[in-house]
PDB file of C-alpha atoms in Angstrom:
ATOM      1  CA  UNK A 298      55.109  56.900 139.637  1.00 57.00           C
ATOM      2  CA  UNK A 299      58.915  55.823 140.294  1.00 67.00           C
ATOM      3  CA  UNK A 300      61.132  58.465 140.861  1.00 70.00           C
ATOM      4  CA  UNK A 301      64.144  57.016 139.280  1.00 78.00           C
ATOM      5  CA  UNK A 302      62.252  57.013 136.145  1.00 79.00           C
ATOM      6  CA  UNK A 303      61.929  60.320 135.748  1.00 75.00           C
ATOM      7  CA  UNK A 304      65.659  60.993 136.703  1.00 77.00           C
ATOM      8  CA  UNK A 305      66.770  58.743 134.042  1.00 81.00           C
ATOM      9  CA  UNK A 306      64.448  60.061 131.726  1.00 80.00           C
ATOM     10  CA  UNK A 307      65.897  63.693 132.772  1.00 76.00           C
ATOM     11  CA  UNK A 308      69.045  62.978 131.987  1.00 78.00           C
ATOM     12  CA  UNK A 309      68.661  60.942 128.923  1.00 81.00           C
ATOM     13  CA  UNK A 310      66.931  64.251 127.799  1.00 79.00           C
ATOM     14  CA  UNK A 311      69.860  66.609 128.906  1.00 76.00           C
ATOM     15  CA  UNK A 312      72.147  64.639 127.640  1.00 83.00           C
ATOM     16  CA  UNK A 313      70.891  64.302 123.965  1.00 79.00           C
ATOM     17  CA  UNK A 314      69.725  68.303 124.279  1.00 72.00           C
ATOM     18  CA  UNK A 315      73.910  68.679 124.411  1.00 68.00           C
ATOM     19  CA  UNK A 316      74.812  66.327 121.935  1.00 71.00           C
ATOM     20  CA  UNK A 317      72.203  67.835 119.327  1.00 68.00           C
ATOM     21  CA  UNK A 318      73.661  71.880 120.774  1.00 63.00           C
ATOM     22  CA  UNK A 319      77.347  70.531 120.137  1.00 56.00           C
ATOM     23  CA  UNK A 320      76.563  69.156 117.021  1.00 58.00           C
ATOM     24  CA  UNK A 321      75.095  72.635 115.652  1.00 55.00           C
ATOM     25  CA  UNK A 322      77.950  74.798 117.119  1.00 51.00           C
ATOM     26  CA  UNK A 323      80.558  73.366 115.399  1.00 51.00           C
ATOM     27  CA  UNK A 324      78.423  72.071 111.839  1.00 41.00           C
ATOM     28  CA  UNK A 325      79.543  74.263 109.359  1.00 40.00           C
ATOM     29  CA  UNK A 326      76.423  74.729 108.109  1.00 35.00           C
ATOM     30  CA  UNK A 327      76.956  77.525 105.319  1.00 38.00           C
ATOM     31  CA  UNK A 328      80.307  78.800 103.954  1.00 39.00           C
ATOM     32  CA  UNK A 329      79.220  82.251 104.502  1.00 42.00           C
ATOM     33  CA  UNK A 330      78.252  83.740 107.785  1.00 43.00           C
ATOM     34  CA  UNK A 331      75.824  86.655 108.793  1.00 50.00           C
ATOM     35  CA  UNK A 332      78.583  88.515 110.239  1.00 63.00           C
ATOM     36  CA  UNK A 333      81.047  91.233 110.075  1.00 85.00           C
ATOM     37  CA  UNK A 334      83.923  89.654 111.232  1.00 87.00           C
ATOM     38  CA  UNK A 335      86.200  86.416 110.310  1.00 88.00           C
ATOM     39  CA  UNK A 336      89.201  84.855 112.284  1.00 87.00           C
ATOM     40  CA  UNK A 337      91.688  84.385 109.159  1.00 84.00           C
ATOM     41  CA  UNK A 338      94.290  81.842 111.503  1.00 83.00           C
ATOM     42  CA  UNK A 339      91.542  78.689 110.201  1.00 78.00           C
ATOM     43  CA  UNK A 340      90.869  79.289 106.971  1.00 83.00           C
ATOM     44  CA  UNK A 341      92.505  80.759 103.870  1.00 89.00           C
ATOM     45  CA  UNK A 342      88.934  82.220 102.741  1.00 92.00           C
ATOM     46  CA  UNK A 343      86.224  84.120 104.570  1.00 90.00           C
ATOM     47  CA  UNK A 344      82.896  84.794 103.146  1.00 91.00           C
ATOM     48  CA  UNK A 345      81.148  87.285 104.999  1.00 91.00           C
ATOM     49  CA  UNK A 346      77.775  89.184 104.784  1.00 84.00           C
ATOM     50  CA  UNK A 347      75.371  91.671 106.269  1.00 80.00           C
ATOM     51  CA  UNK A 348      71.606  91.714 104.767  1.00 72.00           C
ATOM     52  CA  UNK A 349      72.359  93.951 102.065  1.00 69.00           C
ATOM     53  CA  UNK A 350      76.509  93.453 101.522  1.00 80.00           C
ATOM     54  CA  UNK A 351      78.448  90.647 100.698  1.00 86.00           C
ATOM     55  CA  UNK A 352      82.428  90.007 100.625  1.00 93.00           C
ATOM     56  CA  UNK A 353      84.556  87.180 100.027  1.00 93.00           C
ATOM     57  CA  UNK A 354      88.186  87.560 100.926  1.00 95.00           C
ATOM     58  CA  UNK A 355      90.974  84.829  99.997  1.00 94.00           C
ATOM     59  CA  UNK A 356      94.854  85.110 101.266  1.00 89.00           C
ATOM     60  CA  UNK A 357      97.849  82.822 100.283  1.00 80.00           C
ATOM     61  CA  UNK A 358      98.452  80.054 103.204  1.00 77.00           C
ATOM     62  CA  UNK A 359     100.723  81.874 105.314  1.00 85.00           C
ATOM     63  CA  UNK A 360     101.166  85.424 105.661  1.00 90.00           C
ATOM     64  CA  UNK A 361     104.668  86.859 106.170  1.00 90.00           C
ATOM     65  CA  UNK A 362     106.350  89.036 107.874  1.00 91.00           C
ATOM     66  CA  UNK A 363     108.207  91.821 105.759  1.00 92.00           C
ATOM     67  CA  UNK A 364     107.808  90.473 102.509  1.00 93.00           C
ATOM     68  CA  UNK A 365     105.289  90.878  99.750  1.00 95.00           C
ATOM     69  CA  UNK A 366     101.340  89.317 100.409  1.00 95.00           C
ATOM     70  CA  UNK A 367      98.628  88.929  98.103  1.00 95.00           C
ATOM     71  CA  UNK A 368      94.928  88.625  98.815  1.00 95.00           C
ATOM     72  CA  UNK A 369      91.518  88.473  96.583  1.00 96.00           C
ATOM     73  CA  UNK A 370      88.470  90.303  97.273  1.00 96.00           C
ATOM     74  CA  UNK A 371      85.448  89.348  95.278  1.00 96.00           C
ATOM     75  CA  UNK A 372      82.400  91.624  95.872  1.00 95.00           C
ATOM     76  CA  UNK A 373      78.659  91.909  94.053  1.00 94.00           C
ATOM     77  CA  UNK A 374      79.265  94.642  91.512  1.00 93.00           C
ATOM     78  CA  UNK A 375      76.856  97.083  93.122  1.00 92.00           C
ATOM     79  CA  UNK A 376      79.574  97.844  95.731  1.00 93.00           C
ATOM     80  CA  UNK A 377      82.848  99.402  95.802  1.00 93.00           C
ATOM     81  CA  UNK A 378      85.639  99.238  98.140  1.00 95.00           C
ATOM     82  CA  UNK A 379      85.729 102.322 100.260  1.00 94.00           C
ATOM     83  CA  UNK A 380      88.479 101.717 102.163  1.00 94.00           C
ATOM     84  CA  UNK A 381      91.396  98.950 102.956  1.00 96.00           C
ATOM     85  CA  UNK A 382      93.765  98.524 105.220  1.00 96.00           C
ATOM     86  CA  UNK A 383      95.679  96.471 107.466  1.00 96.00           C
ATOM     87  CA  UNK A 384      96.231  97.150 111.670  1.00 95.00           C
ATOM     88  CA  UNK A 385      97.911  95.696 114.462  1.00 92.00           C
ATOM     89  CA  UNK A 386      95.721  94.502 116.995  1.00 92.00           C
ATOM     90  CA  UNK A 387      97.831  93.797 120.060  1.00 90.00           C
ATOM     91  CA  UNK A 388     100.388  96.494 119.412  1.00 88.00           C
ATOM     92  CA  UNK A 389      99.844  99.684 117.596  1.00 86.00           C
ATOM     93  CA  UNK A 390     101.401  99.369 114.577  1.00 85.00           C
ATOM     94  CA  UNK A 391      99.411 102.517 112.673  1.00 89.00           C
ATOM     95  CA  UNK A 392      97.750 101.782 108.797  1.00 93.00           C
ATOM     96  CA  UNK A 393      99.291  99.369 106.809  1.00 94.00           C
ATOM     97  CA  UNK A 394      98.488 100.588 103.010  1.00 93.00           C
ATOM     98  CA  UNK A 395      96.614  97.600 100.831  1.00 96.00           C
ATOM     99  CA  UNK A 396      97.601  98.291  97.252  1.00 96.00           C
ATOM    100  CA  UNK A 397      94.243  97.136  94.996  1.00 96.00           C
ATOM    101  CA  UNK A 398      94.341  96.388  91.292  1.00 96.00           C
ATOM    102  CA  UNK A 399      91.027  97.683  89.545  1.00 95.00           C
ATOM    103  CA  UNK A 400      88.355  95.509  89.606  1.00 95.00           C
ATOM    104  CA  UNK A 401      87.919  92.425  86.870  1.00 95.00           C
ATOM    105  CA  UNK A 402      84.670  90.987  86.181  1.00 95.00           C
ATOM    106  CA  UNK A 403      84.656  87.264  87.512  1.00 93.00           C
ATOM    107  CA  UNK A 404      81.606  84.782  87.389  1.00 93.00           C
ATOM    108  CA  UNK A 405      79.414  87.869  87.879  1.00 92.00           C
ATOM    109  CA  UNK A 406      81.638  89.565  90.939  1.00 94.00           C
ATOM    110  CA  UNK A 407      84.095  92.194  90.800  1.00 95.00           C
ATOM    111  CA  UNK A 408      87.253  90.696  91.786  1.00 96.00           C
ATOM    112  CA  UNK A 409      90.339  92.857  93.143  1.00 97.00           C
ATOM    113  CA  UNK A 410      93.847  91.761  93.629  1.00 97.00           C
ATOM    114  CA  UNK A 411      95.831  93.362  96.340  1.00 96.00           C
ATOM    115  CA  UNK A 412      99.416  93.202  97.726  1.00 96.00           C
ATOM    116  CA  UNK A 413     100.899  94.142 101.085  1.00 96.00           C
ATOM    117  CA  UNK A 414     103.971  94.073 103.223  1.00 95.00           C
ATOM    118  CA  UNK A 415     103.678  93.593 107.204  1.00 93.00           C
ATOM    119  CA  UNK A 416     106.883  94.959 109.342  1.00 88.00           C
ATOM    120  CA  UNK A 417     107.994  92.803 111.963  1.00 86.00           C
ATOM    121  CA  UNK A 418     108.141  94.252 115.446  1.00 80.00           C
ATOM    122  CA  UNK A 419     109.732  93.528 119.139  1.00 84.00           C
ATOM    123  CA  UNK A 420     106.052  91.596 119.741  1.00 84.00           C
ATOM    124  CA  UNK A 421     107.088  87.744 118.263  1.00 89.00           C
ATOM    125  CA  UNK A 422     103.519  86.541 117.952  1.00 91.00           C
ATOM    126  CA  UNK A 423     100.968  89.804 116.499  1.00 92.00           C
ATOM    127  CA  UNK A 424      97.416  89.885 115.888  1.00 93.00           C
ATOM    128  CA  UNK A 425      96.420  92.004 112.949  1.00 94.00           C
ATOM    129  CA  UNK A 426      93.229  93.087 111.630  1.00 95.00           C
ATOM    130  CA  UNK A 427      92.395  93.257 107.654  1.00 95.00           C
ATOM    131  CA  UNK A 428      89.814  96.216 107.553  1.00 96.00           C
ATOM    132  CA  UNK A 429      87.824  96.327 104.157  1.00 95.00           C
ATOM    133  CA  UNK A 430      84.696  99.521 104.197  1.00 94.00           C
ATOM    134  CA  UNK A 431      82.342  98.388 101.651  1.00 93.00           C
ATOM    135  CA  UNK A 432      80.064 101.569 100.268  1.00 92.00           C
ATOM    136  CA  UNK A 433      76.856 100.973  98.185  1.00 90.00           C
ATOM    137  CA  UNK A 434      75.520 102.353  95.468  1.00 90.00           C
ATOM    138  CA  UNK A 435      73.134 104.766  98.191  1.00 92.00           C
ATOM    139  CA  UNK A 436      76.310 105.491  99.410  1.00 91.00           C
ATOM    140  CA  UNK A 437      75.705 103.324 102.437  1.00 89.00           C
ATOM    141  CA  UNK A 438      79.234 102.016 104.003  1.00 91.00           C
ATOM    142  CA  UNK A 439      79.853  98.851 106.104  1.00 90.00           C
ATOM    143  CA  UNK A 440      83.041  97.610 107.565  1.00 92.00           C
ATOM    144  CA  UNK A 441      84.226  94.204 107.637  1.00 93.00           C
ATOM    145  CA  UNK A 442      87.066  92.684 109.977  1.00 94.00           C
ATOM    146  CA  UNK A 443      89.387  89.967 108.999  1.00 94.00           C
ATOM    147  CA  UNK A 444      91.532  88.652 111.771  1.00 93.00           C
ATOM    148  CA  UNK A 445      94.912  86.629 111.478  1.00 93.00           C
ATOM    149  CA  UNK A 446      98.127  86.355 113.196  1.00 92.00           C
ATOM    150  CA  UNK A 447     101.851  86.118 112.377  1.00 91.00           C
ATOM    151  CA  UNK A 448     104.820  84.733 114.338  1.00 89.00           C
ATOM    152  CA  UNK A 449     108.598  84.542 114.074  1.00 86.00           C
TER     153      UNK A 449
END
């Protein structure tokens, strides 16, 4: 058999193996993900979800810096918010307090509306963390991570 057959054949195979791999990494293929964590700087809504918790955070387009932020957290309502709070991720910046409104009752999910302020700081560009600790009704908790960044 010729040689050069089987090297084009090789790397017709390789090649389309990458296309096909490229093609599933960036296919959004659900608008929830199996994870615990959510970069915030692409979207203005993260669904998130473990096997047995699910949260769905939304934010305003831009976060600012030092004045006032809303955000919407819509949760199954088997589970209650635990704990919230927002922290600097490249600079300390301690707990920044999320103020919640009680849950409403939305298409089935309880839905929470809360407000915060970030300070700005000597860093110009900060990463910050959005920490939300989900608790079930066994009293089970599970922390999720939203991620985003301001500048001035």
């Amino acid at each position: 058999m010729n040689s050069s057959f089987f090297l084009k054949i090789s790397v017709f195979t390789l090649i389309i193996a990458c296309v096909v791999g490229l093609l599933i990494h960036f296919s959004p293929l659900s608008n929830s993900r199996e994870s615990q964590q959510c970069n915030f700087d692409e979207e203005t809504q993260c669904n998130l979800s473990t096997n047995s918790q699910k949260i769905s955070v939304s934010r305003a387009a831009s976060i600012e810096l030092e004045e006032e932020n809303r955000l919407t957290i819509r949760m199954p309502p088997e589970l209650s918010i635990r704990d919230a709070w927002i922290q600097g991720i490249n600079m300390y910046m301690g707990k920044t307090a999320i103020v919640l409104d009680q849950p409403t009752l939305v298409d089935g999910l309880h839905e929470y509306q809360g407000v915060f302020f970030l300070g700005a700081c000597s860093e110009p560009k900060m990463r910050w963390q959005l920490v939300v600790t989900l608790q079930n009704k066994e009293g089970r908790k599970t922390p999720f991570f939203f991620n985003f960044s301001t500048e001035y």
